Amino acid sequence: MRFLENFLLTDRNTLKLPSRARFFAAPETRDELHSLLNTVTARNLPVMVLGGGSNVVFAGDFQGLVLQPAMRGIRCIGETAGHYLVEAEAGEPWPDFVQYCLARNWYGLENLSLIPGTVGAAPIQNIGAYGVEITDRLHSLTALELATGRVREFSHADCRFGYRESVFKQDLRDRYIIARVRFLLQKKPVLKTAYADIQQELAVRGIDAPTPQQVATAVIAIRTRKLPSPAVLANAGSFFKNPVVSVAVLDEIKSRFPDVIAYPQADGAKLAAGWLIEKAGWKGRSIGPVGAYEKQALVLVNHGGATGADVIAVASAIQQAVTSMFGVQLEMEPRIYGI
Ligand code: FAD
Ligand code: EPU
């Protein structure tokens, strides 16, 4: 298949950052992907895999091949007494996949409605929202080694999932392209509605025994209220992870800020990074075209015309402000390319 050259990526990332790829290709079939990887191996090209571009910051041009999987397809490939085994190709848009499953009564993904991006990227940071992460539903996946094109099957355990983490961000970073993912979805729904936002949304709608579709609709309504749509205001979702701190650190912060928002964890507490950023004075504040969103300080937005350097400058200023006020280091969630 043909490579496009000097390809502009501005419309391929939700922060709308200008960047160019020396080469670009979007394979639509498994065969195209295999033959592409053979070419890459032969030409010794650096490769970057790009999904929907909703969790990346382009801070420069990419002097290699940007490979965007465009393989589509969803099928049920097996079942047990309680579950369907559903396989989806990497290029399927995640929100459409969730709706497709719900429409067929394959349950368990409703809390993950409306998360942007692709099926192939979902395991990379173990996407999560409203009490469900894909580690709770993923069965296994198939990936190809970028350097050789060799196919490798990954079990759930092989993926080494954590909070916004997987082996693909750690030991195997930039080594594999995920080609298809398999999920175990419930025949009888087991709904997760404990999150306060979901409880409130269902109460407002007068629903006390929700269906999975009603949970999905509630999640979509909450997300639409809280998060800017990238189609309207460029952003990459939460820009930082919620930091996990020890009980001692939490107690120290609580002694100075009794209203700190924290969620207990096995080994300490997760702090609400949005709250930390708001307290540090950054909610709604900008430097040039980039700022912390006025309704959710954890989301950095590009009001128009920003570069990756502008985004990183604001992110660094926020990190410094939070560290100096709370002694806590915020870790960026999106992957930065080009620096
Ligand atoms: P990209 O941004 O294109 O890529 C992200 C990383 O994955 C890159 O390092 C890329 O190389 C790698 N990658 C992508 N596809 C593949 C593949 N097939 N094989 C190997 N590597 C690959 N995330 C959450 O977890 N929860 C949320 O609630 C959430 N809400 C969001 C809301 C908004 C408005 C936005 C803009 C983002 C949000 N995100 C959320 C972040 C983002 O949607 C997810 O991280 C998503 O999985 C990224 O998918 P993508 O296809 O856009 O990946
Ligand atoms: N908050 C503030 N000020 C702000 C923003 C938030 O005080 O400016 C407070 C909220 O009032 C709330 C708490 O912080 O009490 C948490 O906020 P929210 O419920 O909006 O969730 P979050 O922790 O900011 C996380 C995920 C989201 C996910 C939601 C729902 C991370 C980094 N972010 O956001 O994921 O959708 O929970 O589960 O874990 C993403 O990863 O890109 C993402 C959007």
Tab-separated table of C-alpha atoms and ligand atoms in Angstrom:
chain	number	residue	atom	x	y	z
A	1	MET	CA	0.000	0.000	0.000
A	2	ARG	CA	1.057	3.587	-0.667
A	3	PHE	CA	2.549	5.937	1.924
A	4	LEU	CA	1.302	9.536	1.944
A	5	GLU	CA	4.202	11.937	2.390
A	6	ASN	CA	4.665	15.073	4.496
A	7	PHE	CA	1.218	14.433	5.962
A	8	LEU	CA	-0.430	17.107	8.154
A	9	LEU	CA	-1.755	15.691	11.433
A	10	THR	CA	-3.689	18.724	12.760
A	11	ASP	CA	-7.050	17.081	12.068
A	12	ARG	CA	-5.874	13.731	13.403
A	13	ASN	CA	-5.381	14.848	17.017
A	14	THR	CA	-8.108	16.231	19.274
A	15	LEU	CA	-5.856	19.006	20.658
A	16	LYS	CA	-5.577	20.203	17.027
A	17	LEU	CA	-1.811	20.619	17.227
A	18	PRO	CA	0.000	21.155	13.938
A	19	SER	CA	2.559	18.504	13.173
A	20	ARG	CA	3.666	16.603	10.091
A	21	ALA	CA	4.476	12.973	9.525
A	22	ARG	CA	7.190	12.205	6.983
A	23	PHE	CA	5.022	9.225	5.933
A	24	PHE	CA	1.446	8.263	6.796
A	25	ALA	CA	-0.580	5.125	6.105
A	26	ALA	CA	-3.940	3.842	7.304
A	27	PRO	CA	-4.260	0.091	6.599
A	28	GLU	CA	-7.862	-1.075	6.235
A	29	THR	CA	-7.278	-4.822	6.248
A	30	ARG	CA	-5.091	-7.311	8.099
A	31	ASP	CA	-3.213	-8.026	4.865
A	32	GLU	CA	-2.475	-4.342	4.314
A	33	LEU	CA	-1.182	-4.058	7.874
A	34	HIS	CA	1.080	-7.110	7.441
A	35	SER	CA	2.537	-5.894	4.147
A	36	LEU	CA	3.074	-2.419	5.599
A	37	LEU	CA	5.050	-3.823	8.512
A	38	ASN	CA	7.198	-5.800	6.054
A	39	THR	CA	8.026	-2.540	4.252
A	40	VAL	CA	8.769	-0.828	7.561
A	41	THR	CA	11.156	-3.628	8.563
A	42	ALA	CA	12.877	-3.533	5.169
A	43	ARG	CA	13.309	0.261	5.275
A	44	ASN	CA	14.135	0.410	8.994
A	45	LEU	CA	11.638	3.243	9.495
A	46	PRO	CA	10.663	4.533	12.942
A	47	VAL	CA	6.923	3.974	13.434
A	48	MET	CA	4.366	5.776	15.538
A	49	VAL	CA	0.940	4.163	15.942
A	50	LEU	CA	-1.897	6.676	15.990
A	51	GLY	CA	-5.505	5.935	16.896
A	52	GLY	CA	-8.022	8.758	17.153
A	53	GLY	CA	-5.354	11.139	18.480
A	54	SER	CA	-7.347	11.862	21.650
A	55	ASN	CA	-4.511	11.177	24.089
A	56	VAL	CA	-1.432	12.564	22.355
A	57	VAL	CA	0.446	15.863	22.294
A	58	PHE	CA	2.356	16.551	19.103
A	59	ALA	CA	5.270	18.814	19.972
A	60	GLY	CA	7.146	18.439	16.708
A	61	ASP	CA	7.189	16.637	13.378
A	62	PHE	CA	7.621	12.869	13.150
A	63	GLN	CA	10.462	11.742	10.902
A	64	GLY	CA	9.073	8.306	10.251
A	65	LEU	CA	5.820	6.510	9.465
A	66	VAL	CA	2.634	7.370	11.324
A	67	LEU	CA	0.503	4.251	11.093
A	68	GLN	CA	-3.193	4.626	11.817
A	69	PRO	CA	-5.050	1.300	11.976
A	70	ALA	CA	-8.294	1.593	9.997
A	71	MET	CA	-9.356	-2.054	10.173
A	72	ARG	CA	-13.037	-2.359	11.089
A	73	GLY	CA	-15.244	-5.205	12.258
A	74	ILE	CA	-17.035	-6.460	15.368
A	75	ARG	CA	-18.169	-10.055	15.910
A	76	CYS	CA	-19.203	-12.454	18.619
A	77	ILE	CA	-16.745	-15.356	18.450
A	78	GLY	CA	-17.864	-17.481	21.378
A	79	GLU	CA	-19.937	-17.709	24.526
A	80	THR	CA	-20.096	-19.262	27.988
A	81	ALA	CA	-23.121	-19.618	30.252
A	82	GLY	CA	-22.801	-16.008	31.398
A	83	HIS	CA	-20.779	-14.190	28.755
A	84	TYR	CA	-20.267	-13.449	25.095
A	85	LEU	CA	-16.718	-13.279	23.742
A	86	VAL	CA	-16.699	-10.269	21.414
A	87	GLU	CA	-13.816	-9.348	19.127
A	88	ALA	CA	-13.319	-5.896	17.605
A	89	GLU	CA	-10.713	-4.614	15.163
A	90	ALA	CA	-8.369	-1.834	16.292
A	91	GLY	CA	-9.801	0.841	13.977
A	92	GLU	CA	-13.341	0.706	15.376
A	93	PRO	CA	-14.259	3.989	17.079
A	94	TRP	CA	-14.670	3.196	20.788
A	95	PRO	CA	-17.976	5.060	21.396
A	96	ASP	CA	-19.592	3.298	18.386
A	97	PHE	CA	-18.333	-0.060	19.623
A	98	VAL	CA	-19.980	0.530	23.021
A	99	GLN	CA	-23.307	1.412	21.373
A	100	TYR	CA	-23.071	-1.553	18.970
A	101	CYS	CA	-22.639	-3.933	21.931
A	102	LEU	CA	-25.504	-2.386	23.899
A	103	ALA	CA	-27.804	-2.646	20.879
A	104	ARG	CA	-27.115	-6.416	20.770
A	105	ASN	CA	-27.611	-6.893	24.537
A	106	TRP	CA	-23.911	-7.516	25.157
A	107	TYR	CA	-23.468	-5.754	28.487
A	108	GLY	CA	-20.670	-4.323	30.600
A	109	LEU	CA	-19.295	-1.368	28.649
A	110	GLU	CA	-22.059	1.147	29.403
A	111	ASN	CA	-19.986	3.187	31.911
A	112	LEU	CA	-17.320	3.616	29.220
A	113	SER	CA	-19.727	5.347	26.826
A	114	LEU	CA	-18.516	8.362	24.863
A	115	ILE	CA	-14.795	7.964	25.633
A	116	PRO	CA	-13.158	9.151	22.408
A	117	GLY	CA	-10.631	7.103	20.475
A	118	THR	CA	-10.348	3.630	19.037
A	119	VAL	CA	-10.697	0.054	20.241
A	120	GLY	CA	-6.978	-0.525	19.539
A	121	ALA	CA	-5.896	2.288	21.858
A	122	ALA	CA	-8.245	1.400	24.713
A	123	PRO	CA	-5.887	-1.153	26.332
A	124	ILE	CA	-2.878	1.193	26.125
A	125	GLN	CA	-3.902	3.215	29.174
A	126	ASN	CA	-6.643	0.854	30.375
A	127	ILE	CA	-9.364	3.427	29.744
A	128	GLY	CA	-11.743	3.969	32.612
A	129	ALA	CA	-14.707	6.005	33.774
A	130	TYR	CA	-17.398	5.897	36.438
A	131	GLY	CA	-16.085	2.805	38.221
A	132	VAL	CA	-15.274	0.580	35.221
A	133	GLU	CA	-11.958	0.098	33.406
A	134	ILE	CA	-11.357	-2.109	30.402
A	135	THR	CA	-9.278	-4.402	32.602
A	136	ASP	CA	-12.701	-5.440	34.009
A	137	ARG	CA	-13.961	-6.551	30.582
A	138	LEU	CA	-10.931	-7.377	28.411
A	139	HIS	CA	-10.309	-11.058	27.648
A	140	SER	CA	-7.209	-10.918	25.428
A	141	LEU	CA	-5.771	-9.131	22.411
A	142	THR	CA	-3.733	-9.692	19.275
A	143	ALA	CA	-0.797	-7.426	18.477
A	144	LEU	CA	1.947	-7.319	15.859
A	145	GLU	CA	5.533	-6.546	16.704
A	146	LEU	CA	6.451	-3.374	14.821
A	147	ALA	CA	10.059	-4.390	14.185
A	148	THR	CA	9.277	-7.824	12.728
A	149	GLY	CA	5.556	-8.010	11.925
A	150	ARG	CA	5.338	-11.121	14.125
A	151	VAL	CA	1.889	-11.772	15.601
A	152	ARG	CA	1.653	-12.153	19.380
A	153	GLU	CA	-1.348	-13.020	21.520
A	154	PHE	CA	-1.634	-11.224	24.868
A	155	SER	CA	-3.701	-12.695	27.696
A	156	HIS	CA	-5.343	-10.371	30.199
A	157	ALA	CA	-2.462	-10.993	32.642
A	158	ASP	CA	0.137	-10.207	29.935
A	159	CYS	CA	-1.307	-6.676	29.612
A	160	ARG	CA	-0.343	-5.810	33.234
A	161	PHE	CA	-3.101	-3.247	33.648
A	162	GLY	CA	-3.060	-0.537	36.320
A	163	TYR	CA	-4.671	2.871	36.765
A	164	ARG	CA	-4.208	4.456	33.301
A	165	GLU	CA	-1.366	1.954	32.774
A	166	SER	CA	-0.468	-1.204	30.885
A	167	VAL	CA	2.615	-3.060	29.710
A	168	PHE	CA	2.247	-1.125	26.418
A	169	LYS	CA	3.150	2.129	28.222
A	170	GLN	CA	5.998	0.490	30.163
A	171	ASP	CA	8.250	-2.431	29.149
A	172	LEU	CA	6.677	-2.825	25.683
A	173	ARG	CA	6.302	0.880	24.897
A	174	ASP	CA	6.415	1.500	21.121
A	175	ARG	CA	7.037	-2.192	20.426
A	176	TYR	CA	3.593	-3.414	19.280
A	177	ILE	CA	0.574	-2.395	17.281
A	178	ILE	CA	-2.657	-3.735	18.753
A	179	ALA	CA	-4.676	-5.199	15.873
A	180	ARG	CA	-7.787	-6.573	17.601
A	181	VAL	CA	-9.157	-6.850	21.111
A	182	ARG	CA	-11.479	-9.424	22.697
A	183	PHE	CA	-13.926	-8.644	25.484
A	184	LEU	CA	-16.038	-10.807	27.804
A	185	LEU	CA	-19.435	-9.133	27.884
A	186	GLN	CA	-22.324	-10.088	30.147
A	187	LYS	CA	-25.506	-11.802	29.023
A	188	LYS	CA	-27.288	-10.539	32.141
A	189	PRO	CA	-26.303	-6.975	33.033
A	190	VAL	CA	-24.413	-6.323	36.271
A	191	LEU	CA	-24.721	-2.565	36.490
A	192	LYS	CA	-22.241	-0.282	38.248
A	193	THR	CA	-24.129	2.775	39.414
A	194	ALA	CA	-22.378	3.562	42.719
A	195	TYR	CA	-20.653	6.745	41.471
A	196	ALA	CA	-22.365	9.798	42.935
A	197	ASP	CA	-22.663	11.444	39.505
A	198	ILE	CA	-24.525	8.424	38.118
A	199	GLN	CA	-26.791	8.162	41.173
A	200	GLN	CA	-27.710	11.841	40.866
A	201	GLU	CA	-28.305	11.662	37.120
A	202	LEU	CA	-30.598	8.638	37.471
A	203	ALA	CA	-32.461	10.313	40.361
A	204	VAL	CA	-33.033	13.475	38.316
A	205	ARG	CA	-34.448	11.285	35.550
A	206	GLY	CA	-36.690	9.475	38.057
A	207	ILE	CA	-35.092	6.086	37.296
A	208	ASP	CA	-34.572	3.650	40.170
A	209	ALA	CA	-34.144	0.358	38.297
A	210	PRO	CA	-32.090	1.411	35.264
A	211	THR	CA	-31.482	-0.613	32.123
A	212	PRO	CA	-27.913	-0.735	30.727
A	213	GLN	CA	-28.957	1.718	27.983
A	214	GLN	CA	-30.259	4.118	30.656
A	215	VAL	CA	-26.906	3.917	32.481
A	216	ALA	CA	-25.150	4.650	29.180
A	217	THR	CA	-27.475	7.589	28.542
A	218	ALA	CA	-26.795	8.929	32.050
A	219	VAL	CA	-23.018	8.622	31.556
A	220	ILE	CA	-23.274	10.391	28.193
A	221	ALA	CA	-25.273	13.221	29.783
A	222	ILE	CA	-22.756	13.657	32.636
A	223	ARG	CA	-19.791	13.615	30.272
A	224	THR	CA	-21.445	16.070	27.878
A	225	ARG	CA	-21.965	18.487	30.766
A	226	LYS	CA	-18.497	18.176	32.264
A	227	LEU	CA	-16.117	17.637	29.387
A	228	PRO	CA	-15.661	19.785	26.300
A	229	SER	CA	-16.409	18.030	23.021
A	230	PRO	CA	-13.189	18.023	20.975
A	231	ALA	CA	-15.313	18.943	17.938
A	232	VAL	CA	-16.099	22.263	19.643
A	233	LEU	CA	-13.078	22.953	21.861
A	234	ALA	CA	-9.810	21.114	21.242
A	235	ASN	CA	-8.642	19.000	24.210
A	236	ALA	CA	-7.249	15.598	25.209
A	237	GLY	CA	-9.490	14.813	28.196
A	238	SER	CA	-7.826	14.728	31.615
A	239	PHE	CA	-4.341	16.095	31.091
A	240	PHE	CA	-2.924	14.639	34.326
A	241	LYS	CA	-3.547	11.434	36.243
A	242	ASN	CA	-5.141	11.717	39.656
A	243	PRO	CA	-2.090	11.355	41.931
A	244	VAL	CA	-1.963	8.498	44.424
A	245	VAL	CA	-0.367	9.560	47.736
A	246	SER	CA	0.403	7.885	51.068
A	247	VAL	CA	-1.841	8.324	54.113
A	248	ALA	CA	0.895	10.504	55.685
A	249	VAL	CA	0.910	12.881	52.698
A	250	LEU	CA	-2.904	12.965	52.640
A	251	ASP	CA	-3.002	13.791	56.376
A	252	GLU	CA	-0.502	16.606	55.906
A	253	ILE	CA	-2.543	18.103	53.035
A	254	LYS	CA	-5.770	17.666	55.042
A	255	SER	CA	-4.270	19.594	57.956
A	256	ARG	CA	-3.909	22.606	55.653
A	257	PHE	CA	-6.870	21.967	53.306
A	258	PRO	CA	-9.621	20.084	55.164
A	259	ASP	CA	-11.816	20.114	52.037
A	260	VAL	CA	-9.304	18.187	49.868
A	261	ILE	CA	-11.087	15.646	47.623
A	262	ALA	CA	-9.532	12.206	48.103
A	263	TYR	CA	-10.606	8.621	47.404
A	264	PRO	CA	-9.230	5.848	49.666
A	265	GLN	CA	-6.960	3.266	47.996
A	266	ALA	CA	-5.367	0.086	49.325
A	267	ASP	CA	-2.093	1.898	50.011
A	268	GLY	CA	-3.111	5.536	50.527
A	269	ALA	CA	-5.457	7.808	48.621
A	270	LYS	CA	-6.096	9.123	45.138
A	271	LEU	CA	-6.422	12.908	45.074
A	272	ALA	CA	-8.701	14.726	42.636
A	273	ALA	CA	-6.151	16.478	40.405
A	274	GLY	CA	-8.867	18.835	39.107
A	275	TRP	CA	-9.432	20.067	42.650
A	276	LEU	CA	-5.672	20.539	43.251
A	277	ILE	CA	-5.377	22.551	40.014
A	278	GLU	CA	-8.434	24.650	40.849
A	279	LYS	CA	-7.069	25.398	44.354
A	280	ALA	CA	-3.727	26.358	42.785
A	281	GLY	CA	-5.601	29.071	40.892
A	282	TRP	CA	-5.529	27.577	37.422
A	283	LYS	CA	-9.186	26.826	36.667
A	284	GLY	CA	-10.180	28.839	33.593
A	285	ARG	CA	-6.727	30.428	33.404
A	286	SER	CA	-4.730	30.520	30.152
A	287	ILE	CA	-1.334	31.435	28.806
A	288	GLY	CA	-1.869	32.478	25.201
A	289	PRO	CA	-4.107	29.958	23.400
A	290	VAL	CA	-3.901	27.179	26.014
A	291	GLY	CA	-5.641	27.036	29.357
A	292	ALA	CA	-7.288	24.881	32.019
A	293	TYR	CA	-10.956	24.449	31.062
A	294	GLU	CA	-13.296	26.754	32.965
A	295	LYS	CA	-15.656	23.911	33.981
A	296	GLN	CA	-13.060	21.165	34.673
A	297	ALA	CA	-9.544	22.289	35.540
A	298	LEU	CA	-8.012	18.881	34.776
A	299	VAL	CA	-8.719	19.368	31.066
A	300	LEU	CA	-6.321	21.557	29.090
A	301	VAL	CA	-7.923	23.226	26.091
A	302	ASN	CA	-6.550	24.781	22.914
A	303	HIS	CA	-8.640	27.883	22.211
A	304	GLY	CA	-7.114	28.045	18.734
A	305	GLY	CA	-3.730	28.153	17.080
A	306	ALA	CA	-1.685	26.490	19.829
A	307	THR	CA	1.450	24.451	19.268
A	308	GLY	CA	2.610	21.495	21.319
A	309	ALA	CA	5.127	23.792	23.030
A	310	ASP	CA	2.254	26.052	24.194
A	311	VAL	CA	0.476	23.046	25.721
A	312	ILE	CA	3.606	21.818	27.466
A	313	ALA	CA	4.350	25.311	28.827
A	314	VAL	CA	0.930	25.487	30.505
A	315	ALA	CA	1.171	21.887	31.728
A	316	SER	CA	4.557	22.637	33.318
A	317	ALA	CA	3.275	25.825	34.954
A	318	ILE	CA	0.360	23.874	36.445
A	319	GLN	CA	2.659	21.119	37.685
A	320	GLN	CA	4.870	23.712	39.396
A	321	ALA	CA	1.903	25.501	40.985
A	322	VAL	CA	0.481	22.233	42.357
A	323	THR	CA	3.856	21.037	43.630
A	324	SER	CA	4.588	24.269	45.410
A	325	MET	CA	1.148	24.396	47.069
A	326	PHE	CA	0.653	20.694	47.918
A	327	GLY	CA	4.062	19.013	47.519
A	328	VAL	CA	2.462	16.615	44.996
A	329	GLN	CA	3.832	15.899	41.508
A	330	LEU	CA	1.226	15.618	38.730
A	331	GLU	CA	1.994	13.078	35.997
A	332	MET	CA	0.815	13.857	32.462
A	333	GLU	CA	-1.699	11.396	31.038
A	334	PRO	CA	-1.343	11.943	27.262
A	335	ARG	CA	1.753	10.749	25.461
A	336	ILE	CA	4.036	13.574	24.307
A	337	TYR	CA	5.647	13.126	20.872
A	338	GLY	CA	8.370	15.165	19.258
A	339	ILE	CA	10.529	16.329	22.156
B	1	FAD	P1	-4.304	7.994	20.490
B	1	FAD	O1	-4.456	9.267	21.207
B	1	FAD	O2	-4.211	8.051	19.002
B	1	FAD	O3	-3.021	7.218	21.038
B	1	FAD	C1	-2.771	7.140	22.422
B	1	FAD	C2	-1.562	6.221	22.631
B	1	FAD	O4	-1.916	4.877	22.269
B	1	FAD	C3	-0.371	6.593	21.734
B	1	FAD	O5	0.808	6.353	22.466
B	1	FAD	C4	-0.475	5.605	20.570
B	1	FAD	O6	0.782	5.299	19.993
B	1	FAD	C5	-1.059	4.386	21.238
B	1	FAD	N1	-1.912	3.596	20.331
B	1	FAD	C6	-3.079	4.000	19.754
B	1	FAD	N2	-3.618	2.997	19.044
B	1	FAD	C7	-2.765	1.948	19.156
B	1	FAD	C8	-2.758	0.606	18.644
B	1	FAD	N3	-3.734	0.131	17.856
B	1	FAD	N4	-1.702	-0.190	18.950
B	1	FAD	C9	-0.700	0.264	19.742
B	1	FAD	N5	-0.650	1.505	20.254
B	1	FAD	C10	-1.685	2.329	19.968
B	1	FAD	N6	-9.564	8.290	28.776
B	1	FAD	C11	-10.046	7.519	29.781
B	1	FAD	O7	-9.404	6.535	30.176
B	1	FAD	N7	-11.231	7.808	30.378
B	1	FAD	C12	-11.995	8.850	30.020
B	1	FAD	O8	-13.055	9.078	30.582
B	1	FAD	C13	-11.526	9.687	28.947
B	1	FAD	N8	-12.237	10.760	28.554
B	1	FAD	C14	-11.774	11.552	27.541
B	1	FAD	C15	-12.539	12.640	27.151
B	1	FAD	C16	-12.115	13.471	26.114
B	1	FAD	C17	-12.983	14.644	25.705
B	1	FAD	C18	-10.898	13.189	25.449
B	1	FAD	C19	-10.450	14.058	24.314
B	1	FAD	C20	-10.111	12.111	25.850
B	1	FAD	C21	-10.542	11.282	26.904
B	1	FAD	N9	-9.792	10.165	27.346
B	1	FAD	C22	-10.279	9.358	28.346
B	1	FAD	C23	-8.487	9.854	26.738
B	1	FAD	C24	-8.612	9.048	25.418
B	1	FAD	O9	-9.905	9.073	24.914
B	1	FAD	C25	-8.198	7.580	25.614
B	1	FAD	O10	-6.891	7.487	26.102
B	1	FAD	C26	-8.295	6.775	24.312
B	1	FAD	O11	-8.118	5.397	24.571
B	1	FAD	C27	-7.268	7.230	23.273
B	1	FAD	O12	-7.600	6.592	22.054
B	1	FAD	P2	-7.044	7.092	20.676
B	1	FAD	O13	-7.447	6.080	19.651
B	1	FAD	O14	-7.439	8.473	20.429
B	1	FAD	O15	-5.463	6.973	20.926
B	2	EPU	N1	-13.044	18.907	40.718
B	2	EPU	C1	-12.835	20.173	41.209
B	2	EPU	N2	-12.450	21.150	40.331
B	2	EPU	C2	-12.257	20.900	39.011
B	2	EPU	C3	-12.443	19.589	38.513
B	2	EPU	C4	-12.840	18.586	39.402
B	2	EPU	O1	-13.000	20.439	42.396
B	2	EPU	O2	-11.922	21.838	38.286
B	2	EPU	C5	-13.522	17.859	41.643
B	2	EPU	C6	-14.948	17.419	41.262
B	2	EPU	O3	-15.920	18.269	41.820
B	2	EPU	C7	-15.005	16.011	41.812
B	2	EPU	C8	-13.557	15.540	41.697
B	2	EPU	O4	-12.744	16.687	41.521
B	2	EPU	O5	-15.374	16.017	43.166
B	2	EPU	C9	-13.353	14.573	40.532
B	2	EPU	O6	-13.767	15.194	39.318
B	2	EPU	P1	-14.511	14.370	38.149
B	2	EPU	O7	-15.636	13.583	38.726
B	2	EPU	O8	-14.811	15.318	37.056
B	2	EPU	O9	-13.469	13.283	37.702
B	2	EPU	P2	-11.886	13.369	37.477
B	2	EPU	O10	-11.217	12.685	38.612
B	2	EPU	O11	-11.481	14.759	37.159
B	2	EPU	C10	-11.664	11.053	36.282
B	2	EPU	C11	-10.943	10.548	35.072
B	2	EPU	C12	-11.778	10.811	33.831
B	2	EPU	C13	-13.095	10.054	33.973
B	2	EPU	C14	-13.823	10.564	35.232
B	2	EPU	C15	-15.075	9.767	35.530
B	2	EPU	C16	-8.554	10.607	35.488
B	2	EPU	C17	-7.266	11.305	35.251
B	2	EPU	N3	-9.639	11.178	34.953
B	2	EPU	O12	-11.750	12.468	36.156
B	2	EPU	O13	-11.068	10.292	32.704
B	2	EPU	O14	-13.917	10.254	32.851
B	2	EPU	O15	-12.951	10.437	36.382
B	2	EPU	O16	-14.750	8.514	36.029
B	2	EPU	O17	-8.579	9.562	36.134
B	2	EPU	C18	-9.409	10.905	31.084
B	2	EPU	O18	-8.686	10.035	31.601
B	2	EPU	O19	-9.072	11.576	30.082
B	2	EPU	C19	-10.723	11.172	31.679
B	2	EPU	C20	-11.532	12.126	31.251
